[in-house]
Tab-separated table of C-alpha atoms in Angstrom:
chain	number	residue	atom	x	y	z
A	1	MET	CA	122.244	117.201	101.732
A	2	PHE	CA	120.823	113.967	103.020
A	3	ARG	CA	120.178	110.343	102.296
A	4	SER	CA	117.767	107.703	103.478
A	5	CYS	CA	118.214	106.506	107.057
A	6	TYR	CA	116.885	103.065	106.195
A	7	LYS	CA	120.103	101.231	107.097
A	8	GLY	CA	119.793	99.518	110.447
A	9	LEU	CA	122.199	101.702	112.387
A	10	GLY	CA	121.590	103.103	115.839
A	11	LYS	CA	118.854	102.613	118.386
A	12	CYS	CA	115.124	102.918	117.915
A	13	LEU	CA	113.826	105.945	119.779
A	14	GLY	CA	110.123	105.193	119.343
A	15	LEU	CA	107.865	103.316	121.711
A	16	ARG	CA	105.564	100.363	121.468
A	17	ASN	CA	102.387	100.677	123.485
A	18	SER	CA	99.774	98.536	125.208
A	19	ASP	CA	98.792	97.721	121.646
A	20	GLY	CA	101.795	95.531	120.772
A	21	LEU	CA	101.394	96.262	117.062
A	22	LEU	CA	101.497	100.060	117.448
A	23	TRP	CA	104.723	102.100	117.451
A	24	GLN	CA	105.056	105.841	117.956
A	25	SER	CA	107.505	108.687	118.325
A	26	ASP	CA	105.724	111.374	120.340
A	27	LEU	CA	107.358	114.627	119.283
A	28	LYS	CA	110.624	115.513	117.541
A	29	GLN	CA	112.039	118.724	116.118
A	30	HIS	CA	112.468	119.588	112.481
A	31	ALA	CA	113.693	122.777	110.851
A	32	TYR	CA	110.220	124.334	110.697
A	33	GLY	CA	108.684	123.109	113.949
A	34	GLU	CA	107.868	119.726	115.432
A	35	PHE	CA	106.577	116.405	114.130
A	36	SER	CA	104.955	113.240	115.438
A	37	ILE	CA	104.831	109.800	113.806
A	38	ALA	CA	102.956	106.561	114.519
A	39	VAL	CA	102.463	103.223	112.771
A	40	VAL	CA	100.173	100.293	113.496
A	41	GLN	CA	100.704	96.917	111.870
A	42	ALA	CA	97.810	94.745	110.674
A	43	ASN	CA	99.445	92.530	108.028
A	44	SER	CA	101.579	89.490	108.823
A	45	THR	CA	104.509	91.589	107.606
A	46	LEU	CA	104.309	95.367	107.845
A	47	GLU	CA	103.773	96.725	104.335
A	48	ASP	CA	103.818	100.436	105.303
A	49	GLN	CA	107.274	102.020	105.416
A	50	SER	CA	108.101	105.654	106.162
A	51	GLN	CA	110.681	108.166	107.292
A	52	VAL	CA	111.230	111.814	108.171
A	53	ILE	CA	114.561	113.377	107.230
A	54	THR	CA	115.538	116.688	108.814
A	55	THR	CA	118.318	119.110	107.957
A	56	PRO	CA	118.910	122.651	109.265
A	57	ASN	CA	117.132	124.111	106.227
A	58	ALA	CA	114.770	121.403	104.983
A	59	THR	CA	112.380	118.652	106.012
A	60	TYR	CA	111.552	115.567	103.932
A	61	VAL	CA	108.696	113.108	104.521
A	62	GLY	CA	108.014	109.760	102.897
A	63	VAL	CA	105.042	107.398	103.333
A	64	PHE	CA	105.247	104.211	101.261
A	65	ASP	CA	102.266	101.847	101.388
A	66	GLY	CA	103.119	98.470	99.932
A	67	HIS	CA	100.760	95.856	98.521
A	68	GLY	CA	101.323	92.216	97.654
A	69	GLY	CA	104.181	92.163	100.150
A	70	PRO	CA	106.687	94.525	101.802
A	71	GLU	CA	109.492	94.323	99.257
A	72	ALA	CA	108.557	97.316	97.090
A	73	SER	CA	107.804	99.710	99.967
A	74	ARG	CA	111.054	98.751	101.704
A	75	PHE	CA	112.973	99.272	98.464
A	76	VAL	CA	111.431	102.698	97.860
A	77	ASN	CA	112.006	103.738	101.474
A	78	LYS	CA	115.662	102.891	101.055
A	79	TYR	CA	116.403	104.318	97.613
A	80	LEU	CA	114.054	107.133	96.582
A	81	PHE	CA	115.533	109.751	98.907
A	82	SER	CA	119.031	108.665	97.916
A	83	PHE	CA	118.245	109.537	94.298
A	84	LEU	CA	116.676	112.810	95.375
A	85	ASN	CA	119.794	113.567	97.394
A	86	ILE	CA	122.029	113.127	94.360
A	87	PHE	CA	119.867	115.261	92.064
A	88	GLU	CA	119.422	118.031	94.626
A	89	ALA	CA	123.195	118.215	95.113
A	90	GLU	CA	123.751	118.412	91.346
A	91	GLN	CA	121.145	121.129	90.771
A	92	LYS	CA	121.591	122.897	94.129
A	93	GLY	CA	117.876	122.916	94.885
A	94	LEU	CA	114.542	121.176	94.460
A	95	SER	CA	112.249	121.156	91.442
A	96	ALA	CA	109.240	119.178	90.246
A	97	ASP	CA	111.273	117.678	87.382
A	98	MET	CA	113.968	116.534	89.800
A	99	ILE	CA	111.422	114.825	92.028
A	100	LYS	CA	109.863	113.089	89.022
A	101	LYS	CA	113.288	111.844	87.955
A	102	ALA	CA	113.921	110.430	91.437
A	103	PHE	CA	110.649	108.494	91.143
A	104	SER	CA	111.506	107.345	87.622
A	105	ASP	CA	114.975	106.118	88.605
A	106	THR	CA	113.576	104.309	91.651
A	107	GLU	CA	111.011	102.599	89.431
A	108	GLU	CA	113.681	101.528	86.947
A	109	GLU	CA	115.965	100.200	89.685
A	110	PHE	CA	113.100	98.162	91.103
A	111	HIS	CA	112.385	96.727	87.654
A	112	GLN	CA	116.043	95.700	87.404
A	113	LEU	CA	115.768	94.009	90.813
A	114	VAL	CA	112.677	92.085	89.666
A	115	ARG	CA	114.519	90.883	86.552
A	116	ARG	CA	117.406	89.604	88.674
A	117	GLU	CA	115.114	87.920	91.178
A	118	MET	CA	112.666	86.326	88.712
A	119	PRO	CA	114.299	82.876	88.553
A	120	VAL	CA	114.204	82.554	92.351
A	121	ARG	CA	111.366	84.857	93.449
A	122	PRO	CA	108.853	85.333	90.609
A	123	GLN	CA	106.398	86.843	93.109
A	124	MET	CA	108.537	90.004	93.073
A	125	ALA	CA	106.802	90.957	89.815
A	126	SER	CA	103.496	91.319	91.667
A	127	VAL	CA	104.527	93.538	94.605
A	128	GLY	CA	104.187	97.301	94.474
A	129	SER	CA	103.966	100.424	96.579
A	130	CYS	CA	102.035	103.667	96.747
A	131	CYS	CA	104.401	106.576	97.338
A	132	LEU	CA	103.787	109.913	99.044
A	133	VAL	CA	106.698	112.340	99.405
A	134	GLY	CA	106.817	115.815	100.889
A	135	ALA	CA	109.681	118.313	100.935
A	136	ILE	CA	109.850	121.718	102.654
A	137	SER	CA	112.709	123.975	101.660
A	138	ASN	CA	113.227	127.714	101.059
A	139	ASN	CA	109.627	128.654	101.843
A	140	GLU	CA	108.333	126.059	99.364
A	141	LEU	CA	106.373	122.844	99.894
A	142	TYR	CA	106.598	120.074	97.290
A	143	VAL	CA	104.284	117.066	97.347
A	144	ALA	CA	104.659	114.075	95.015
A	145	ASN	CA	102.189	111.207	94.995
A	146	LEU	CA	101.524	107.816	93.448
A	147	GLY	CA	98.497	105.869	94.684
A	148	ASP	CA	96.079	106.669	97.481
A	149	SER	CA	98.160	107.795	100.417
A	150	ARG	CA	97.237	111.402	101.146
A	151	VAL	CA	98.486	114.693	102.589
A	152	VAL	CA	96.104	117.233	104.106
A	153	LEU	CA	96.963	120.770	105.206
A	154	GLY	CA	95.444	122.397	108.282
A	155	ARG	CA	94.989	126.067	107.376
A	156	ARG	CA	93.734	128.921	109.554
A	157	THR	CA	90.861	130.960	108.106
A	158	THR	CA	89.095	134.052	109.409
A	159	ASN	CA	85.484	135.019	108.823
A	160	GLY	CA	84.836	138.311	110.533
A	161	ARG	CA	85.708	137.720	114.169
A	162	ASN	CA	85.465	133.963	113.825
A	163	GLU	CA	88.618	131.949	113.315
A	164	SER	CA	88.768	128.277	112.362
A	165	VAL	CA	91.112	125.713	110.836
A	166	VAL	CA	90.019	124.071	107.598
A	167	ALA	CA	91.249	120.943	105.835
A	168	VAL	CA	92.915	121.455	102.441
A	169	ARG	CA	93.743	118.280	100.533
A	170	LEU	CA	97.050	118.661	98.697
A	171	SER	CA	97.191	115.319	96.873
A	172	ASN	CA	94.833	113.398	94.600
A	173	ASP	CA	94.021	109.741	95.284
A	174	HIS	CA	94.996	107.617	92.287
A	175	ASN	CA	92.293	105.059	92.995
A	176	VAL	CA	89.697	103.858	90.473
A	177	ALA	CA	86.997	104.283	93.120
A	178	ASP	CA	87.160	107.885	91.865
A	179	GLU	CA	85.246	108.353	88.603
A	180	GLU	CA	87.820	110.753	87.130
A	181	VAL	CA	90.612	108.237	87.758
A	182	ARG	CA	88.546	105.484	86.104
A	183	LYS	CA	88.072	107.671	83.041
A	184	GLU	CA	91.811	108.427	82.961
A	185	VAL	CA	92.665	104.709	82.968
A	186	GLU	CA	89.951	103.739	80.473
A	187	ALA	CA	91.082	106.446	78.046
A	188	LEU	CA	94.470	104.723	77.731
A	189	HIS	CA	93.052	101.273	76.940
A	190	PRO	CA	90.606	100.379	74.152
A	191	GLU	CA	89.588	97.141	75.859
A	192	PRO	CA	87.525	97.109	79.097
A	193	ILE	CA	90.081	97.241	81.888
A	194	VAL	CA	88.312	98.644	84.962
A	195	VAL	CA	85.705	96.257	86.339
A	196	HIS	CA	83.318	96.378	89.283
A	197	CYS	CA	83.720	93.276	91.422
A	198	GLN	CA	82.907	92.435	95.031
A	199	GLY	CA	81.514	95.911	95.560
A	200	VAL	CA	84.580	97.875	94.419
A	201	TRP	CA	86.192	99.065	91.192
A	202	ARG	CA	89.454	97.329	90.253
A	203	ILE	CA	91.889	97.433	87.341
A	204	ASN	CA	91.894	94.024	85.657
A	205	GLY	CA	89.754	92.942	88.597
A	206	ILE	CA	92.933	92.986	90.703
A	207	ILE	CA	94.108	96.370	91.973
A	208	GLN	CA	92.445	99.655	92.939
A	209	VAL	CA	95.332	102.122	92.580
A	210	SER	CA	96.251	103.353	89.109
A	211	ARG	CA	99.788	104.543	89.895
A	212	SER	CA	102.578	102.883	91.856
A	213	ILE	CA	106.211	101.874	92.031
A	214	GLY	CA	106.563	98.199	91.160
A	215	ASP	CA	103.608	96.019	90.088
A	216	VAL	CA	105.827	95.064	87.178
A	217	TYR	CA	103.412	92.371	85.963
A	218	LEU	CA	100.968	95.184	85.122
A	219	LYS	CA	103.581	97.376	83.423
A	220	LYS	CA	105.882	95.056	81.505
A	221	PRO	CA	104.146	92.508	79.212
A	222	GLN	CA	106.979	89.971	79.583
A	223	PHE	CA	106.186	89.620	83.291
A	224	SER	CA	102.439	89.169	82.842
A	225	ARG	CA	100.439	85.932	82.791
A	226	ASP	CA	97.593	87.711	80.977
A	227	PRO	CA	97.834	86.837	77.261
A	228	LEU	CA	95.923	89.986	76.255
A	229	PHE	CA	98.346	92.197	78.149
A	230	GLN	CA	101.291	90.283	76.680
A	231	LEU	CA	100.127	91.462	73.268
A	232	SER	CA	99.618	95.029	74.453
A	233	LYS	CA	102.242	97.764	74.511
A	234	ALA	CA	100.482	100.025	77.024
A	235	PRO	CA	101.237	99.451	80.717
A	236	VAL	CA	98.161	99.022	82.889
A	237	LEU	CA	99.567	101.151	85.723
A	238	SER	CA	101.673	104.326	85.693
A	239	ALA	CA	104.706	105.345	87.770
A	240	GLU	CA	104.375	109.047	86.884
A	241	PRO	CA	103.846	110.973	90.132
A	242	ALA	CA	101.540	113.937	90.458
A	243	VAL	CA	103.733	116.778	91.793
A	244	ILE	CA	102.513	120.072	93.228
A	245	SER	CA	104.359	122.960	94.828
A	246	ARG	CA	103.110	125.889	96.866
A	247	LYS	CA	104.515	128.729	98.905
A	248	LEU	CA	103.926	128.291	102.617
A	249	GLU	CA	102.078	131.048	104.444
A	250	ALA	CA	101.715	132.032	108.083
A	251	ARG	CA	98.190	130.604	108.164
A	252	ASP	CA	99.449	127.131	107.123
A	253	LEU	CA	99.586	125.385	110.519
A	254	PHE	CA	100.323	121.689	109.970
A	255	LEU	CA	100.482	118.867	107.444
A	256	ILE	CA	99.128	115.332	107.904
A	257	PHE	CA	100.777	112.662	105.744
A	258	ALA	CA	99.135	109.235	106.016
A	259	SER	CA	98.599	105.946	104.216
A	260	ASP	CA	95.084	105.115	103.085
A	261	GLY	CA	94.472	103.054	106.231
A	262	LEU	CA	93.741	106.348	108.013
A	263	TRP	CA	91.644	107.982	105.279
A	264	GLU	CA	89.475	104.875	104.847
A	265	GLN	CA	88.153	105.493	108.358
A	266	LEU	CA	88.312	109.256	108.914
A	267	SER	CA	87.496	112.263	106.727
A	268	ASP	CA	90.002	115.033	106.052
A	269	GLU	CA	87.943	117.364	108.235
A	270	ALA	CA	87.733	114.904	111.144
A	271	VAL	CA	91.506	114.374	111.112
A	272	VAL	CA	92.261	118.112	111.075
A	273	ASP	CA	89.761	118.644	113.897
A	274	ILE	CA	91.518	116.044	116.069
A	275	VAL	CA	94.896	117.725	115.499
A	276	VAL	CA	93.496	121.160	116.354
A	277	LYS	CA	91.789	120.050	119.563
A	278	ASN	CA	94.522	117.898	121.105
A	279	PRO	CA	98.060	118.296	122.485
A	280	ARG	CA	100.953	117.842	120.094
A	281	ALA	CA	102.735	115.095	122.000
A	282	GLY	CA	101.489	111.753	120.674
A	283	ILE	CA	99.154	113.348	118.119
A	284	ALA	CA	100.030	110.812	115.393
A	285	LYS	CA	99.208	107.950	117.768
A	286	ARG	CA	95.938	109.685	118.648
A	287	LEU	CA	94.970	109.726	114.962
A	288	VAL	CA	95.846	106.049	114.505
A	289	THR	CA	93.827	105.188	117.599
A	290	ALA	CA	90.874	107.267	116.386
A	291	ALA	CA	90.863	105.340	113.091
A	292	ILE	CA	90.852	101.983	114.887
A	293	GLN	CA	88.139	103.178	117.246
A	294	GLU	CA	86.063	104.048	114.185
A	295	VAL	CA	86.604	100.504	112.883
A	296	ALA	CA	85.524	99.092	116.230
A	297	LYS	CA	82.415	101.280	116.227
A	298	LYS	CA	81.384	100.057	112.760
A	299	LEU	CA	81.828	96.423	113.854
A	300	ASP	CA	80.160	96.916	117.237
A	301	MET	CA	83.410	95.992	118.963
A	302	LYS	CA	85.817	97.637	121.389
A	303	TYR	CA	89.317	98.784	120.480
A	304	SER	CA	90.585	96.590	123.294
A	305	GLU	CA	89.186	93.592	121.404
A	306	ILE	CA	90.809	94.563	118.105
A	307	LYS	CA	94.248	95.141	119.627
A	308	LYS	CA	94.252	91.559	120.907
A	309	LYS	CA	94.074	90.266	117.345
A	310	PRO	CA	97.428	88.935	116.098
A	311	LYS	CA	99.180	90.353	113.044
A	312	GLY	CA	97.786	88.896	109.846
A	313	ASN	CA	94.424	88.142	111.412
A	314	ARG	CA	94.146	91.806	112.317
A	315	ARG	CA	94.113	92.705	108.613
A	316	LYS	CA	90.481	91.505	108.565
A	317	PHE	CA	89.632	94.559	110.659
A	318	HIS	CA	91.891	97.353	109.360
A	319	ASP	CA	94.913	98.029	107.163
A	320	ASP	CA	98.444	98.968	108.215
A	321	ILE	CA	98.242	102.663	109.142
A	322	THR	CA	101.049	105.232	109.039
A	323	VAL	CA	100.519	108.831	110.197
A	324	ILE	CA	103.046	111.698	110.233
A	325	VAL	CA	101.978	115.116	111.527
A	326	ILE	CA	104.294	117.999	110.594
A	327	TYR	CA	103.701	121.241	112.512
A	328	LEU	CA	104.666	124.436	110.676
A	329	ASP	CA	105.669	126.832	113.428
A	330	GLN	CA	107.910	129.157	111.454
A	331	ASN	CA	106.032	131.811	109.520
A	332	ALA	CA	105.982	131.225	105.772
A	333	GLY	CA	108.343	128.292	106.008
A	334	SER	CA	111.330	130.193	107.375
A	335	PRO	CA	113.676	127.693	109.077
A	336	ASN	CA	114.176	127.808	112.819
A	337	ARG	CA	117.770	128.853	113.376
A	338	LYS	CA	117.561	127.464	116.904
A	339	TYR	CA	116.888	123.980	115.574
A	340	LYS	CA	119.011	121.968	117.946
A	341	HIS	CA	120.139	119.206	115.586
A	342	ALA	CA	122.544	121.434	113.705
A	343	ASN	CA	123.596	118.592	111.410
A	344	GLY	CA	120.120	117.172	110.861
A	345	GLY	CA	118.746	113.720	111.502
A	346	CYS	CA	116.393	111.028	110.342
A	347	ILE	CA	113.742	108.887	111.953
A	348	THR	CA	112.124	105.806	110.469
A	349	PRO	CA	109.780	103.393	112.252
A	350	PRO	CA	110.657	99.710	112.631
A	351	VAL	CA	110.608	97.673	109.444
A	352	ASP	CA	108.265	95.348	111.312
A	353	ILE	CA	106.471	96.542	114.459
A	354	PHE	CA	105.914	93.051	115.853
A	355	SER	CA	109.606	92.171	115.900
A	356	HIS	CA	110.547	95.859	116.445
A	357	LYS	CA	113.427	95.911	113.982
A	358	THR	CA	115.313	98.834	112.505
A	359	GLY	CA	113.543	101.862	113.919
A	360	ILE	CA	116.240	104.515	114.145
A	361	LEU	CA	116.989	108.149	114.783
A	362	LEU	CA	120.353	109.330	113.501
A	363	GLU	CA	122.208	112.610	113.567
A	364	PHE	CA	124.702	113.075	110.790
A	365	SER	CA	126.926	115.685	109.265
A	366	THR	CA	126.345	116.814	105.702
A	367	PHE	CA	130.044	116.366	104.999
A	368	GLN	CA	129.942	112.734	106.093
A	369	LEU	CA	126.912	112.050	103.909
A	370	PHE	CA	128.449	113.804	100.922
A	371	LYS	CA	131.601	111.752	101.357
A	372	ALA	CA	129.609	108.521	101.715
A	373	ASP	CA	127.452	109.259	98.682
A	374	ASN	CA	130.392	110.235	96.501
A	375	GLY	CA	132.989	107.741	97.633
């Protein structure tokens, strides 16, 4: 049993680096191995939020990539795992339907927040978040996704005497840059809704992702300024996550969860190759750095030049980037009984890297969390 560690308790156990907008936690334990996490901020306010929750028998990962502002990603980071906690306790286990309900309830709660805030902060109707969630428990991996954050598996393969590690993508990008996603969106709307502008495909000429939490102005006609949408009953975006599950095997070596800021610069195969060829400690930071180095190469610049750019201005060069690498050391997802944090823990990066707020690592007892969650 667990809940989100979003509340600003405890001391941040990550590190900022020579790049003042990059934060990392080198290597921590989880029930099935080790993990590394890193975040670099490009926006004026960090819109990526994330956390890793560990218990003696399970590991949970969340990457939430906000757009239009940080409010939706912060909200999801705080509440989605709390809902999942409640449902898992009630049903004594995970299921795809339970995960979908946690997403649905988070979406509804955010809509309620927007309604309350509208008189004072009408901009709340236009913020949203992509959501990528992973859960490992009882030899099973669940992945739920909205938007274009992505999880890739590094899997060992053997061809005769030759052994290699291949990249296996476990999530689909809900981005209208993909032709199949465009067709999916267009099939739901009789009027032209996906348009090509400024070199990219966008829904209503505004947004590229087709699924999210939030973006209420594209889901609820009463919040929209578009008169055509006000007359429509079909929401432009969906909050229905794609959920997959699979049994873990001994040849499944690691998982890479990341916001689209990483995948815009590096292919699945390139990312897996970096993980395979480098030490574990600081591997998430290494991936973030590799993405920025790729940006610098395209612009004929040096990384040292980019890291001097202040937040906000830096968004002209790359997006916020979050990377979490989960190593799977226990065969077939069997938990490590020597996992030293017997009561589990949680790590979440700072809410804002620049001001270095609210990055925490907590250890907690399941009894205390059950009591807190149930009064």
